mmCIF file of C-alpha atoms in Angstrom:
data_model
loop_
_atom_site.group_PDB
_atom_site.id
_atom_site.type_symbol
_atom_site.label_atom_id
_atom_site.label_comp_id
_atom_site.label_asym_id
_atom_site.label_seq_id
_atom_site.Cartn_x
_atom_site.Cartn_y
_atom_site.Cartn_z
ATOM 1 C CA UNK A 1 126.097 115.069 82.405
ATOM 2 C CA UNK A 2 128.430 112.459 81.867
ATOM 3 C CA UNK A 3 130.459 113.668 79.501
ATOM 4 C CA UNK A 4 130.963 116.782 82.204
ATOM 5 C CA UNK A 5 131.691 114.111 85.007
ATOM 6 C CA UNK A 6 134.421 112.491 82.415
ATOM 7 C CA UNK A 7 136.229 115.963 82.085
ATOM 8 C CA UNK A 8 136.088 116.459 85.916
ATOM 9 C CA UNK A 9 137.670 113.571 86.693
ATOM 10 C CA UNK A 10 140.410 114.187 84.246
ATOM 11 C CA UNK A 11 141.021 118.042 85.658
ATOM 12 C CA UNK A 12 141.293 116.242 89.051
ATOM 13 C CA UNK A 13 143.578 114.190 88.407
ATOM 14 C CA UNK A 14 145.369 117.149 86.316
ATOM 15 C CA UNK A 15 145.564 119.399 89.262
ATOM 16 C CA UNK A 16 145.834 117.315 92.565
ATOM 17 C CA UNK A 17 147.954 114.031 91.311
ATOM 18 C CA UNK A 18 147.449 110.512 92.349
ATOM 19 C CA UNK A 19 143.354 110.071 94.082
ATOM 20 C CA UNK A 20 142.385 106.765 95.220
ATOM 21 C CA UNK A 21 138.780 105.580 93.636
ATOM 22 C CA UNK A 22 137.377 106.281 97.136
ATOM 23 C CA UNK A 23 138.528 110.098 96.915
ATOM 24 C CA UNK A 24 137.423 110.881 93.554
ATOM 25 C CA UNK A 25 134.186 109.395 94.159
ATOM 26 C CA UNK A 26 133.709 112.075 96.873
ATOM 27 C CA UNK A 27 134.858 114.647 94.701
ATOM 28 C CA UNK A 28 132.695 113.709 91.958
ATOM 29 C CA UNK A 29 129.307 112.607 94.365
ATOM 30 C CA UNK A 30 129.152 109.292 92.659
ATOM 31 C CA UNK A 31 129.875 106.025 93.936
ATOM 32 C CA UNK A 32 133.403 103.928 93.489
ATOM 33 C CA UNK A 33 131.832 101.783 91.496
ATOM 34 C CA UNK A 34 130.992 104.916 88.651
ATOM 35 C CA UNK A 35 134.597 105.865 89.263
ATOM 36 C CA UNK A 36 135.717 102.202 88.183
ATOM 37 C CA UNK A 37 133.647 102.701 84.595
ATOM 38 C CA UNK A 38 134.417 106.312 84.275
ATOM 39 C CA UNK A 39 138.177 105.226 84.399
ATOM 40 C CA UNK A 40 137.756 102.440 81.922
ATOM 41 C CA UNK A 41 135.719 104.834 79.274
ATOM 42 C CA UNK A 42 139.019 107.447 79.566
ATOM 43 C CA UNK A 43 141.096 104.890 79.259
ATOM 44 C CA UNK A 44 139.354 103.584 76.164
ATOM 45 C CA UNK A 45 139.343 107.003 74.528
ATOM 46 C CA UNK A 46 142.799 107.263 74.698
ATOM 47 C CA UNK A 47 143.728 108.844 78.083
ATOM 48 C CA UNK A 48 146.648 107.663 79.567
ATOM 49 C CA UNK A 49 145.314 107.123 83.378
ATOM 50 C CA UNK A 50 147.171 104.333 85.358
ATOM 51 C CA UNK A 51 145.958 102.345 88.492
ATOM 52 C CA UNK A 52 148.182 101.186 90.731
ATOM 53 C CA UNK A 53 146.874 98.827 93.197
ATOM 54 C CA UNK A 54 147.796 98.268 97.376
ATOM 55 C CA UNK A 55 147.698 100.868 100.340
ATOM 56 C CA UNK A 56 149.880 103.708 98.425
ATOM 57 C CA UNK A 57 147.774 102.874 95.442
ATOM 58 C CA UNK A 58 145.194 105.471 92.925
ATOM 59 C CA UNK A 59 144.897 106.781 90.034
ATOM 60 C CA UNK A 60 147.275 109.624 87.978
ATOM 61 C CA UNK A 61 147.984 110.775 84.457
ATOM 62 C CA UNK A 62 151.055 109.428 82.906
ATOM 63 C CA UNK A 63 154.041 111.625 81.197
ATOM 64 C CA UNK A 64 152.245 114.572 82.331
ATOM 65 C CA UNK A 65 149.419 114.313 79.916
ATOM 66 C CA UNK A 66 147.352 117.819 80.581
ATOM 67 C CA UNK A 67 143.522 118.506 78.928
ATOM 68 C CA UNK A 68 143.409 122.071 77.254
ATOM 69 C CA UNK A 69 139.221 121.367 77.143
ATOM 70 C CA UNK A 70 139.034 124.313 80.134
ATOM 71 C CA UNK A 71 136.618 126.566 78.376
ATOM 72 C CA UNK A 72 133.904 127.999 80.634
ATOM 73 C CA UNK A 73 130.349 127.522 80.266
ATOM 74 C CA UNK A 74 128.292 130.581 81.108
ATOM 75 C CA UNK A 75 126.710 129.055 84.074
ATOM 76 C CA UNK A 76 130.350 128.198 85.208
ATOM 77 C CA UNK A 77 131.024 131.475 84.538
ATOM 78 C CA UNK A 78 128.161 133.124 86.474
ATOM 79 C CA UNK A 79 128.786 131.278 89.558
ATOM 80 C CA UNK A 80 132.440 132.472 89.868
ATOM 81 C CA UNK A 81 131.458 135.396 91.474
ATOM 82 C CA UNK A 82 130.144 133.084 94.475
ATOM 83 C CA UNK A 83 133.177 131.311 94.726
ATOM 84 C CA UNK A 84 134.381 132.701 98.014
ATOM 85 C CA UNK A 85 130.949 131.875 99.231
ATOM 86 C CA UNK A 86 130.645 128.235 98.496
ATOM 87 C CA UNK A 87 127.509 128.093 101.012
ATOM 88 C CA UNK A 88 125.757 130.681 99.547
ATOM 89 C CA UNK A 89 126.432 128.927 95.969
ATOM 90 C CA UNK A 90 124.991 125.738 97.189
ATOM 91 C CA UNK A 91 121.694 127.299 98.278
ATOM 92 C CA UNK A 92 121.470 129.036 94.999
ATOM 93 C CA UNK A 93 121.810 125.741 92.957
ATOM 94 C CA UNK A 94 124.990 126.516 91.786
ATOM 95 C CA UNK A 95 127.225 124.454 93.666
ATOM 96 C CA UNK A 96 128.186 121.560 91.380
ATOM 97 C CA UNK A 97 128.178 124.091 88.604
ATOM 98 C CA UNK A 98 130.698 126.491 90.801
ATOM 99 C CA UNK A 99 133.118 123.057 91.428
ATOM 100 C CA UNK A 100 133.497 122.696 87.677
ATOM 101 C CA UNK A 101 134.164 125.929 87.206
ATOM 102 C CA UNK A 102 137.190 126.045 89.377
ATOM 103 C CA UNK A 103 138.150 122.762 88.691
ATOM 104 C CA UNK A 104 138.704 124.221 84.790
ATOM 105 C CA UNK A 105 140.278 127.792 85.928
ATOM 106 C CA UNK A 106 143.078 125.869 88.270
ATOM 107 C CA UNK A 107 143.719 123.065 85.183
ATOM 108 C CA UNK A 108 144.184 126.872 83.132
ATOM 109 C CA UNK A 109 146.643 128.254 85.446
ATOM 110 C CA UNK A 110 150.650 127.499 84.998
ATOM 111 C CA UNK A 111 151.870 125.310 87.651
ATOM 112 C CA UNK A 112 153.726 127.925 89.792
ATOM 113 C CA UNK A 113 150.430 129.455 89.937
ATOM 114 C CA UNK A 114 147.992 126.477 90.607
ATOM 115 C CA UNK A 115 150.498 125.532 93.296
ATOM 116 C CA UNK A 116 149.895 129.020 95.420
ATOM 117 C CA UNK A 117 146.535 129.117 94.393
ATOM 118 C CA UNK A 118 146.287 125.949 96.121
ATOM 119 C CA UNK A 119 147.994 127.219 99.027
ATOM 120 C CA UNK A 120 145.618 130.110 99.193
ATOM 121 C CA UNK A 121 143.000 128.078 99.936
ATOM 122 C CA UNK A 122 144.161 125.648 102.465
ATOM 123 C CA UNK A 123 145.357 128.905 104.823
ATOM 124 C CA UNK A 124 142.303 130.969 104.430
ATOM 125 C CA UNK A 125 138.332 129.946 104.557
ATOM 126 C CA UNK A 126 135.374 132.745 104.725
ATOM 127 C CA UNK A 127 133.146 132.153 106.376
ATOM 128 C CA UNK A 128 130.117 134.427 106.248
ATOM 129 C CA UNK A 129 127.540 132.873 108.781
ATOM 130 C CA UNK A 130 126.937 135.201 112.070
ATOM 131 C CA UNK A 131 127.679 133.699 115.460
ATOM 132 C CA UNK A 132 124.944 131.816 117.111
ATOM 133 C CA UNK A 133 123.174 131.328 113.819
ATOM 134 C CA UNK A 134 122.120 128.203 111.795
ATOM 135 C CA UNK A 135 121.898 128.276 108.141
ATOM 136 C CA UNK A 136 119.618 129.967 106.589
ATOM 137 C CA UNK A 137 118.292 127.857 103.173
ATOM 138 C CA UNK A 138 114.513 128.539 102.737
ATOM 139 C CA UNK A 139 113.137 125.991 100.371
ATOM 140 C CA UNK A 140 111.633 128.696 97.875
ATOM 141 C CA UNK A 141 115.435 130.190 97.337
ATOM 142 C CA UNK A 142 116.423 127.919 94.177
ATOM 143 C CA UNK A 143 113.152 129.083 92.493
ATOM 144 C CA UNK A 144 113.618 132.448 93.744
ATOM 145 C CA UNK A 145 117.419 132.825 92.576
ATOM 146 C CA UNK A 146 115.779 131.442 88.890
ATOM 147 C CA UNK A 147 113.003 133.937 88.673
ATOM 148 C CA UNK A 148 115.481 136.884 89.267
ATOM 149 C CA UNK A 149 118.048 135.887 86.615
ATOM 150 C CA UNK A 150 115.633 135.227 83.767
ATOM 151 C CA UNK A 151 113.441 138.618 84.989
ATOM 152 C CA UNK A 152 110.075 136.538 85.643
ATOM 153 C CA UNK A 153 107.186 138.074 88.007
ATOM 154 C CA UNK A 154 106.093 136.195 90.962
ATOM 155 C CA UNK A 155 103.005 135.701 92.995
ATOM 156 C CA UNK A 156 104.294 135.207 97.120
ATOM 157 C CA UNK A 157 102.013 134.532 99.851
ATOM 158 C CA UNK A 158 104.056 136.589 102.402
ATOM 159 C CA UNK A 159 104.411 136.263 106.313
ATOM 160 C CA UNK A 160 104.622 139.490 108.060
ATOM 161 C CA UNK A 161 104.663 140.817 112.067
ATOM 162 C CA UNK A 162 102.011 143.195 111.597
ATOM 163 C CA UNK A 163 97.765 142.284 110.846
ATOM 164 C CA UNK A 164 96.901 140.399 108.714
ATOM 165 C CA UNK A 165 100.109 138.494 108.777
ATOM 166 C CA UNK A 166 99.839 136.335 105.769
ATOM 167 C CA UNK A 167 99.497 138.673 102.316
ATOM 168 C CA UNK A 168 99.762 138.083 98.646
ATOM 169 C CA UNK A 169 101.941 140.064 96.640
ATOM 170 C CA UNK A 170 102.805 140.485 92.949
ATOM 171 C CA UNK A 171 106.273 141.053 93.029
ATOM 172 C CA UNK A 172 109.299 141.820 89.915
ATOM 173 C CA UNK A 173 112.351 140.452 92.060
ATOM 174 C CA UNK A 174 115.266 142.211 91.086
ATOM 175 C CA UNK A 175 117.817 141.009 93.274
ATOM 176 C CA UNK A 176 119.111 138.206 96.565
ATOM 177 C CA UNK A 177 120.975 139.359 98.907
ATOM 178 C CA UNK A 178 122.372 137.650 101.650
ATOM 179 C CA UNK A 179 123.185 139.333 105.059
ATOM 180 C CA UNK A 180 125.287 137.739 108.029
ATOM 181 C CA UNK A 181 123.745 134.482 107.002
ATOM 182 C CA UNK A 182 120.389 135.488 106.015
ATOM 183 C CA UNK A 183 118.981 135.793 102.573
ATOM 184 C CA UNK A 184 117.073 138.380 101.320
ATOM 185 C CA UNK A 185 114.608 139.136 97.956
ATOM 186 C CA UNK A 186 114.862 142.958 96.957
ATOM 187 C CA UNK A 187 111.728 143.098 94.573
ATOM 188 C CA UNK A 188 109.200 146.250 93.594
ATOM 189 C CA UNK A 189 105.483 145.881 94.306
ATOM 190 C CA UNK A 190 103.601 148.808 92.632
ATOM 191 C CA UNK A 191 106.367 150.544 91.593
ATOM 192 C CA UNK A 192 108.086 150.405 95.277
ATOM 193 C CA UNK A 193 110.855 148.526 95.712
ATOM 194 C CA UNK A 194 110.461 146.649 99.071
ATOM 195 C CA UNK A 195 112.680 144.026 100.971
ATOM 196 C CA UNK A 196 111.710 140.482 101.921
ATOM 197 C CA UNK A 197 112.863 137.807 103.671
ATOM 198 C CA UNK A 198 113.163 134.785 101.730
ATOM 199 C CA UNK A 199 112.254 132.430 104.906
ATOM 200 C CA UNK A 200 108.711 133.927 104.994
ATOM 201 C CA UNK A 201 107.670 133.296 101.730
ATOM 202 C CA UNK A 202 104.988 130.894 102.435
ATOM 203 C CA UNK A 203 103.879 130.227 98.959
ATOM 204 C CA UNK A 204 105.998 131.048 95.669
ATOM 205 C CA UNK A 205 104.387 131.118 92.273
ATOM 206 C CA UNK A 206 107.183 131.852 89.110
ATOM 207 C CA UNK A 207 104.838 133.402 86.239
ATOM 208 C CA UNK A 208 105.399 133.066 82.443
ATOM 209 C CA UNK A 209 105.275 136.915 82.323
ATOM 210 C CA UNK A 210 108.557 139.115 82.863
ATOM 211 C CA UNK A 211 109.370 142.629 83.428
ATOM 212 C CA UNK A 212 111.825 145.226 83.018
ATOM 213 C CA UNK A 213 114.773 146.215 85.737
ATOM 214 C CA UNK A 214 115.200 150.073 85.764
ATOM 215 C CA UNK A 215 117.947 151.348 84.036
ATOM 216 C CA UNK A 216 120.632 152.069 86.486
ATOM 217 C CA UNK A 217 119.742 150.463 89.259
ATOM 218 C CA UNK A 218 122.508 149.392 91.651
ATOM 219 C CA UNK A 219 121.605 146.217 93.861
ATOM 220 C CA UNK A 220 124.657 147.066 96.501
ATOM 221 C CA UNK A 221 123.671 150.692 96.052
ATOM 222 C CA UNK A 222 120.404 150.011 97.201
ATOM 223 C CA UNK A 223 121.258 147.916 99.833
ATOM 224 C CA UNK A 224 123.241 150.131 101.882
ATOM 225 C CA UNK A 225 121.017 152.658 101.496
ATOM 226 C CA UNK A 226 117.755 150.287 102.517
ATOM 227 C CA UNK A 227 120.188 149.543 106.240
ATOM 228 C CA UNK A 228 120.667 153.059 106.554
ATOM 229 C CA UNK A 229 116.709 154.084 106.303
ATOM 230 C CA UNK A 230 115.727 150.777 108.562
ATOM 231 C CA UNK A 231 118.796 151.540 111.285
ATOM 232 C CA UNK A 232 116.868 155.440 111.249
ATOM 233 C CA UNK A 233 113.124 153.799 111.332
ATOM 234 C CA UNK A 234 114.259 151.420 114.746
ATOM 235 C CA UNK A 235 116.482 153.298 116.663
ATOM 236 C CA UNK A 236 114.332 156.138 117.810
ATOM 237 C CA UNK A 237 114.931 156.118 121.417
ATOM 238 C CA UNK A 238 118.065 158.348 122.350
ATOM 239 C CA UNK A 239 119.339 157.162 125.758
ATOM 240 C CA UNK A 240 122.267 159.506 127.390
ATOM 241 C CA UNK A 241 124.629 157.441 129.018
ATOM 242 C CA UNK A 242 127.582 157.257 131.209
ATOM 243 C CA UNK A 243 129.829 154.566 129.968
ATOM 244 C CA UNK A 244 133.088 153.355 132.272
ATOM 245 C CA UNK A 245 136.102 152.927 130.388
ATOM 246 C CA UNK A 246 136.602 149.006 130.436
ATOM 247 C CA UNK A 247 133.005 148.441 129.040
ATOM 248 C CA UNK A 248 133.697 151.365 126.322
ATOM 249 C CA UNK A 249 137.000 149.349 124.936
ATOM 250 C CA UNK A 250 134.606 146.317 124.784
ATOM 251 C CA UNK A 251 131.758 147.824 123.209
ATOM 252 C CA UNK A 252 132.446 146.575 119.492
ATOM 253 C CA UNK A 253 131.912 142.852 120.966
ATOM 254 C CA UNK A 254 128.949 143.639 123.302
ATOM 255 C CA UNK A 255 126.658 145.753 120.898
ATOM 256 C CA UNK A 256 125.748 146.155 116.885
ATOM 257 C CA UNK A 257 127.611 148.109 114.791
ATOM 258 C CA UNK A 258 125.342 150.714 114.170
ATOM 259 C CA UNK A 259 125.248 151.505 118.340
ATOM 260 C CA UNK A 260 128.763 151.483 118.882
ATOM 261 C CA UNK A 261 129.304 154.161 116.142
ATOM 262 C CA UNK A 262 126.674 156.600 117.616
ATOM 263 C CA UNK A 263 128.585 155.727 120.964
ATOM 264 C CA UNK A 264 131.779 156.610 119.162
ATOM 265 C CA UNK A 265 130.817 160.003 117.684
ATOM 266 C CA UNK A 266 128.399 161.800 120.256
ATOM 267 C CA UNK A 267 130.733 160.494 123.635
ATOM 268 C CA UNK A 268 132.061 162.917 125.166
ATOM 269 C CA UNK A 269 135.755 164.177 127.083
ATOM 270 C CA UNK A 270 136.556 161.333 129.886
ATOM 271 C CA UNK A 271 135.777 162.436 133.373
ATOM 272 C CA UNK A 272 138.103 162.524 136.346
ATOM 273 C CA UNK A 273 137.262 158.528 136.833
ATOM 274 C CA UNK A 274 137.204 157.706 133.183
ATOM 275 C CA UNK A 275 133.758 157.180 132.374
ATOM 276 C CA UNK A 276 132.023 159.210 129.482
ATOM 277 C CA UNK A 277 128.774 160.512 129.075
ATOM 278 C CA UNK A 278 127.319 159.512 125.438
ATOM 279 C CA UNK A 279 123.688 158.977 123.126
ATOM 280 C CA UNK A 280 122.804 155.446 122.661
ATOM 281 C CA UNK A 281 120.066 155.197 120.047
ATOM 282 C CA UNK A 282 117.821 152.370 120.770
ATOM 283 C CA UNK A 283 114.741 150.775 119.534
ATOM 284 C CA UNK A 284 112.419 151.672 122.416
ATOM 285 C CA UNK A 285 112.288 150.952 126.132
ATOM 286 C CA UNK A 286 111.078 147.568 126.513
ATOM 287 C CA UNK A 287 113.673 146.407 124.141
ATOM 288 C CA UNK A 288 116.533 148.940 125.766
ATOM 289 C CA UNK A 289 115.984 147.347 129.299
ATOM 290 C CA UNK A 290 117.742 143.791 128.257
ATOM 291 C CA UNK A 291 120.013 145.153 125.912
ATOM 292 C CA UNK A 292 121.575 147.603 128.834
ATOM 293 C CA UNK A 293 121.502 145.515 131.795
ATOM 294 C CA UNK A 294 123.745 143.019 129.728
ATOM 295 C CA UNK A 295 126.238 145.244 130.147
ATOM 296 C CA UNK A 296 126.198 145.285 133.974
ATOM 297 C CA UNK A 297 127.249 147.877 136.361
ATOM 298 C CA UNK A 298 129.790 149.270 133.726
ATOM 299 C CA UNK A 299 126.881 151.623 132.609
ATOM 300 C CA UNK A 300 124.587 154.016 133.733
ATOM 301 C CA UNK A 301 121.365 155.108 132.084
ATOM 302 C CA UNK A 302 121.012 159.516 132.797
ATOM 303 C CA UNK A 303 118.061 159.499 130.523
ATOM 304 C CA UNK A 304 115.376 159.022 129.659
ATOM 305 C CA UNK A 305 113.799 159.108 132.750
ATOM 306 C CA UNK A 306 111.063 156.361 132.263
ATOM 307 C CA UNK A 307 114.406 153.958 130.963
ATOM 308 C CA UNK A 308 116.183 154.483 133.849
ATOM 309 C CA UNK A 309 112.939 153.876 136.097
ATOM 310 C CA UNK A 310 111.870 150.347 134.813
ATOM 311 C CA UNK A 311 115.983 149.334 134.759
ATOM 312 C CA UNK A 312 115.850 149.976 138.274
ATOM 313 C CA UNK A 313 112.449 148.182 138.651
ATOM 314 C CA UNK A 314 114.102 145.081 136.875
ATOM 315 C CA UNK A 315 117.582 145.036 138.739
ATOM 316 C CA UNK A 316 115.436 144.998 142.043
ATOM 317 C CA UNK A 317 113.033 142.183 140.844
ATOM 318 C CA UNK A 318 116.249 140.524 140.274
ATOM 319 C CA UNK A 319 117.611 141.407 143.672
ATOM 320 C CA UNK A 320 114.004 139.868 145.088
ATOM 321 C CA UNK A 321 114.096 136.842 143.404
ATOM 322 C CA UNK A 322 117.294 135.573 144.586
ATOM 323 C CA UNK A 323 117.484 137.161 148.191
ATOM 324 C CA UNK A 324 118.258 134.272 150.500
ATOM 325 C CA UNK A 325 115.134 132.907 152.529
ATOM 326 C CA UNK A 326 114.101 132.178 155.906
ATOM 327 C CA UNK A 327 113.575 129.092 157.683
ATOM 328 C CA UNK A 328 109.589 129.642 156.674
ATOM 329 C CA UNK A 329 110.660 129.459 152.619
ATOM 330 C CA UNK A 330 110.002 133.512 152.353
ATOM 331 C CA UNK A 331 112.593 135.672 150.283
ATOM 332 C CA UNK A 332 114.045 138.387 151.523
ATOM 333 C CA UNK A 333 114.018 137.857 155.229
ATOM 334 C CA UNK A 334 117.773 137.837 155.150
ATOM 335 C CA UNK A 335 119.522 141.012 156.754
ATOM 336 C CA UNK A 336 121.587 142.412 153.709
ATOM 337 C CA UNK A 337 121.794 145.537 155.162
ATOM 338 C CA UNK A 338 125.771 145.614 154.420
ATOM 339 C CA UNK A 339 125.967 144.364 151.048
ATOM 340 C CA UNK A 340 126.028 145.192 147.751
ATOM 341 C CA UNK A 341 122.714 143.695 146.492
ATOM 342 C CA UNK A 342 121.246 146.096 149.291
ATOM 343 C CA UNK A 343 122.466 149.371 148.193
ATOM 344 C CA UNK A 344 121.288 148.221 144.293
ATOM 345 C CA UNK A 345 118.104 147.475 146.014
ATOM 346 C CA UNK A 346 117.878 151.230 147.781
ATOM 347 C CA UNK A 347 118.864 152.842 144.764
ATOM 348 C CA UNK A 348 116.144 150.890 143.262
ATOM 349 C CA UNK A 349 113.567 152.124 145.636
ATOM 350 C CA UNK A 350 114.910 155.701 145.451
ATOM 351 C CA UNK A 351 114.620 155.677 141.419
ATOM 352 C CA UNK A 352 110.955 155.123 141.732
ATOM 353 C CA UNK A 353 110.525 157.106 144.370
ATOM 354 C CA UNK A 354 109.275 160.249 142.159
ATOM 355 C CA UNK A 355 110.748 163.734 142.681
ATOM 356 C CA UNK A 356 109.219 166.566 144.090
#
């Protein structure tokens, strides 16, 4: 551990320059006072670091001294392909382990590329997280991410939405995934291969006993295919809608992905104002009615009947609850005969009103 600290410090110094003691004892997560001895122990094997003292003061490698000890180790290795997600590497355990390792590929590179390399990553960050979302690091992860590398079976106590909501499985996890922030165990129970998220694993048991991944199978493969299937299995409503043209630019900000695409390839030509008549696949009506009136009066639900019935029944609850009062404290003794909240109100009434 220390000896991997030592070697650190050195490729620090290698690739950034003059640190102060303060600075490399971030770097490194150890306190100034390590830094101090670590310095003295390089300096006593021979490595020409110099200290110079006052406000301008750190320490640097002298006459360009450079380490050639950049070899890998497989764990360094590993976690390179997590190194544009630094987060994610963290919550796998990897994130000291992914420092070294790029710490030792930048000391590698010539200077003309170390220098743009360098650039590259002061000018552009990813960052994967979805807006309006905390980070997701479920305390079982670390175990998790260690039972699916070495191919060990697990025993999960699970929490689910449907009865009884806490089960035990017996899982082989062959994969994590993590999505918009979110990670995600992609194991087979009974032969099935299932999805789980990590944050409702309860209880995580790592057995002694492994098992065997199927030949061939594809983890990204498998993925897109498992959003496909669930995006089919929840949006089995099919609402036809007329759509005006401002909200239609705006869609891609205002709904999922997955909507705006049906939107895309079932609208139809513009009519003489604009607006176009489309399918919006949905997940059912109680969980249509918010998702549409978000989008205001720039919509207009055609079907299915019973949709466009309790959207009317909600816009004129909202209508009722904030009609101004009279001098007794009741709502709606106001005369809004003339504006605008009245005529949503009477088309309201006239949607439930029902048809001869």
């Amino acid at each position: 551990m220390r000896a991997a600290r030592l070697l650190s410090l050195v490729l620090l110094l290698q690739n950034r320059g003059r640190l102060t003691a303060g600075e490399l004892a971030e770097e490194l997560g150890v306190s100034v006072r390590t830094v101090y001895r670590d310095i003295d122990s390089l300096s006593g094997a021979g490595i020409p670091v110099y200290g110079d003292a006052g406000h301008h003061g750190g320490y640097e490698l002298l006459g360009g001294y450079r380490t050639r000890l950049t070899g890998l180790h497989a764990d360094e290795a590993e976690s390179l392909f997590l190194a544009g997600l630094p987060g994610a590497a963290e919550d796998l355990g990897l994130g000291e382990v992914l420092a070294a390792a790029q710490l030792k590929l930048t000391a590698a590179l010539p200077t003309p590329l170390r220098d743009r390399a360098g650039r590259v990553r002061e000018r552009f960050h990813l960052d994967a997280l979805g807006w309006y979302r905390e980070e997701d690091s479920p305390p079982a992860l670390v175990a998790l991410a260690n039972a699916v590398w070495n191919q060990r079976r697990i025993q999960v106590c699970y929490r689910r939405w449907a009865e009884p909501q806490e089960v035990e499985r017996e899982l082989d996890p062959y994969g994590l995934v993590l999505k918009a922030g979110v990670w995600y165990l992609v194991a087979a129970v009974d032969g099935a291969v299932r999805t789980y998220r990590v944050s409702s694993i309860l209880r995580l048991d790592v057995g002694e006993d492994g098992f065997e991944r199927p030949d061939g199978f594809d983890l990204a493969a498998h993925w897109q295919d498992y959003l496909a299937v669930y995006d089919a299995r929840r949006l089995r409503l099919q609402a036809s809608v007329r759509i005006a043209p401002a909200l239609l630019s705006a869609l891609p900000d205002r709904l999922d992905a997955a909507l705006v695409r049906a939107v895309e390839s079932s609208a139809g030509p513009p009519e003489a104002d604009g607006w176009v008549t489309a399918t919006v696949p949905l997940e059912s009506v109680e969980l249509a009615v918010p998702t549409l009136l978000s989008l205001g009066s720039d919509i207009e639900v055609l079907a299915p009947e019973e949709l466009r019935r309790r959207i009317a029944e909600t816009a004129a609850a909202v209508l009722d609850r904030y009609r101004p009062a009279d001098t007794s404290g009741r709502a709606g003794a106001g005369d809004l005969s003339s504006s605008p909240a009245d005529r949503v109100a009477s088309s309201a009434r006239a949607a439930r009103t029902p048809k001869p």
